[in-house]
mmCIF file of C-alpha atoms in Angstrom:
data_model
loop_
_atom_site.group_PDB
_atom_site.id
_atom_site.type_symbol
_atom_site.label_atom_id
_atom_site.label_comp_id
_atom_site.label_asym_id
_atom_site.label_seq_id
_atom_site.Cartn_x
_atom_site.Cartn_y
_atom_site.Cartn_z
ATOM 1 C CA MET A 791 0.007 0.023 -0.035
ATOM 2 C CA PRO A 792 1.378 3.406 -0.908
ATOM 3 C CA MET A 793 2.215 5.872 1.912
ATOM 4 C CA THR A 794 -0.482 8.372 0.947
ATOM 5 C CA LYS A 795 -3.131 5.721 1.207
ATOM 6 C CA ILE A 796 -1.910 4.734 4.678
ATOM 7 C CA ALA A 797 -1.692 8.329 5.754
ATOM 8 C CA ASN A 798 -5.245 9.020 4.532
ATOM 9 C CA LYS A 799 -6.597 5.944 6.328
ATOM 10 C CA ALA A 800 -4.810 6.992 9.488
ATOM 11 C CA LYS A 801 -6.374 10.507 9.186
ATOM 12 C CA LYS A 802 -9.822 9.011 8.704
ATOM 13 C CA THR A 803 -9.380 6.781 11.733
ATOM 14 C CA LYS A 804 -8.161 9.780 13.826
ATOM 15 C CA ASN A 805 -11.098 11.888 12.715
ATOM 16 C CA ALA A 806 -13.513 9.136 13.476
ATOM 17 C CA ASN A 807 -12.020 8.698 16.962
ATOM 18 C CA LYS A 808 -12.201 12.408 17.561
ATOM 19 C CA ALA A 809 -15.838 12.424 16.549
ATOM 20 C CA LYS A 810 -16.577 9.514 18.915
ATOM 21 C CA ASN A 811 -14.744 11.264 21.756
ATOM 22 C CA THR A 812 -16.734 14.457 21.127
ATOM 23 C CA LYS A 813 -19.991 12.590 21.013
ATOM 24 C CA ASN A 814 -19.158 10.770 24.350
ATOM 25 C CA ALA A 815 -18.055 14.045 25.991
ATOM 26 C CA ASN A 816 -21.326 15.705 24.954
ATOM 27 C CA LYS A 817 -23.288 12.745 26.337
ATOM 28 C CA ALA A 818 -21.395 13.031 29.665
ATOM 29 C CA LYS A 819 -22.107 16.743 29.831
ATOM 30 C CA ILE A 820 -25.811 16.113 29.279
ATOM 31 C CA MET A 821 -25.816 13.414 31.947
ATOM 32 C CA ASN A 822 -24.059 15.809 34.399
ATOM 33 C CA VAL A 823 -26.668 18.490 33.776
ATOM 34 C CA ARG A 824 -29.418 15.880 34.324
ATOM 35 C CA LEU A 825 -27.889 14.709 37.576
ATOM 36 C CA LYS A 826 -27.464 18.253 38.848
ATOM 37 C CA LEU A 827 -31.114 19.005 38.039
ATOM 38 C CA ALA A 828 -32.247 15.840 39.797
ATOM 39 C CA GLU A 829 -30.213 16.826 42.887
ATOM 40 C CA LEU A 830 -31.719 20.337 42.829
ATOM 41 C CA GLN A 831 -35.218 18.947 42.642
ATOM 42 C CA LYS A 832 -34.545 16.570 45.560
ATOM 43 C CA SER A 833 -33.194 19.364 47.713
ATOM 44 C CA ARG A 834 -36.192 21.587 46.776
ATOM 45 C CA LYS A 835 -38.554 18.842 47.803
ATOM 46 C CA ARG A 836 -36.741 18.441 51.076
ATOM 47 C CA ARG A 837 -37.003 22.112 51.800
ATOM 48 C CA LEU A 838 -40.659 22.336 50.795
ATOM 49 C CA LEU A 839 -41.764 19.432 53.014
ATOM 50 C CA PRO A 840 -43.304 20.510 56.256
ATOM 51 C CA ILE A 841 -41.394 19.467 59.402
ATOM 52 C CA ASP A 842 -44.516 18.973 61.494
ATOM 53 C CA GLU A 843 -48.223 19.769 61.602
ATOM 54 C CA SER A 844 -47.748 23.318 63.044
ATOM 55 C CA SER A 845 -45.457 24.397 60.272
ATOM 56 C CA GLU A 846 -47.878 22.806 57.773
ATOM 57 C CA MET A 847 -50.649 24.857 59.259
ATOM 58 C CA VAL A 848 -48.634 28.050 59.025
ATOM 59 C CA GLU A 849 -47.868 27.255 55.390
ATOM 60 C CA GLN A 850 -51.560 26.618 54.704
ATOM 61 C CA GLN A 851 -52.493 29.890 56.463
ATOM 62 C CA HIS A 852 -49.927 31.759 54.397
ATOM 63 C CA ARG A 853 -51.286 30.272 51.198
ATOM 64 C CA THR A 854 -54.821 31.299 52.168
ATOM 65 C CA GLU A 855 -53.676 34.831 52.926
ATOM 66 C CA VAL A 856 -51.978 35.029 49.553
ATOM 67 C CA TYR A 857 -55.083 33.791 47.771
ATOM 68 C CA CYS A 858 -57.194 36.367 49.690
ATOM 69 C CA VAL A 859 -54.905 39.141 48.589
ATOM 70 C CA ILE A 860 -54.961 37.983 44.995
ATOM 71 C CA ASN A 861 -58.755 37.682 45.031
ATOM 72 C CA ARG A 862 -59.116 41.125 46.699
ATOM 73 C CA ASN A 863 -56.859 42.679 44.018
ATOM 74 C CA MET A 864 -58.696 40.875 41.241
ATOM 75 C CA SER A 865 -62.149 41.954 42.508
ATOM 76 C CA SER A 866 -61.096 45.530 42.962
ATOM 77 C CA ARG A 867 -59.682 45.514 39.404
ATOM 78 C CA ILE A 868 -62.893 44.048 38.069
ATOM 79 C CA PHE A 869 -64.844 46.693 40.002
ATOM 80 C CA GLN A 870 -62.658 49.476 38.475
ATOM 81 C CA LEU A 871 -63.204 48.104 34.981
ATOM 82 C CA GLU A 872 -66.998 48.030 35.563
ATOM 83 C CA LEU A 873 -66.878 51.692 36.699
ATOM 84 C CA GLU A 874 -64.830 52.680 33.621
ATOM 85 C CA LYS A 875 -67.370 50.946 31.384
ATOM 86 C CA LYS A 876 -70.265 52.866 33.039
ATOM 87 C CA ASN A 877 -68.449 56.178 32.549
#
């Protein structure tokens, strides 16, 4: 086999290996991101879980207060819109 043919074959092999390595590296990066996301979600779940009933009640009360405020704002906005329509 002539030298150029051998050199070309070696280049092709080298490029193929480079492509494989890049593909594997990208796969590893994606897996790392997925693992980090999973860890974040786990830690969030741990933080969001109530410790006992009293904290759960406080959380529930807070939610209700937030909903009340939202409802109050919405109803006042609706009332304003109705007044604007009348005028």
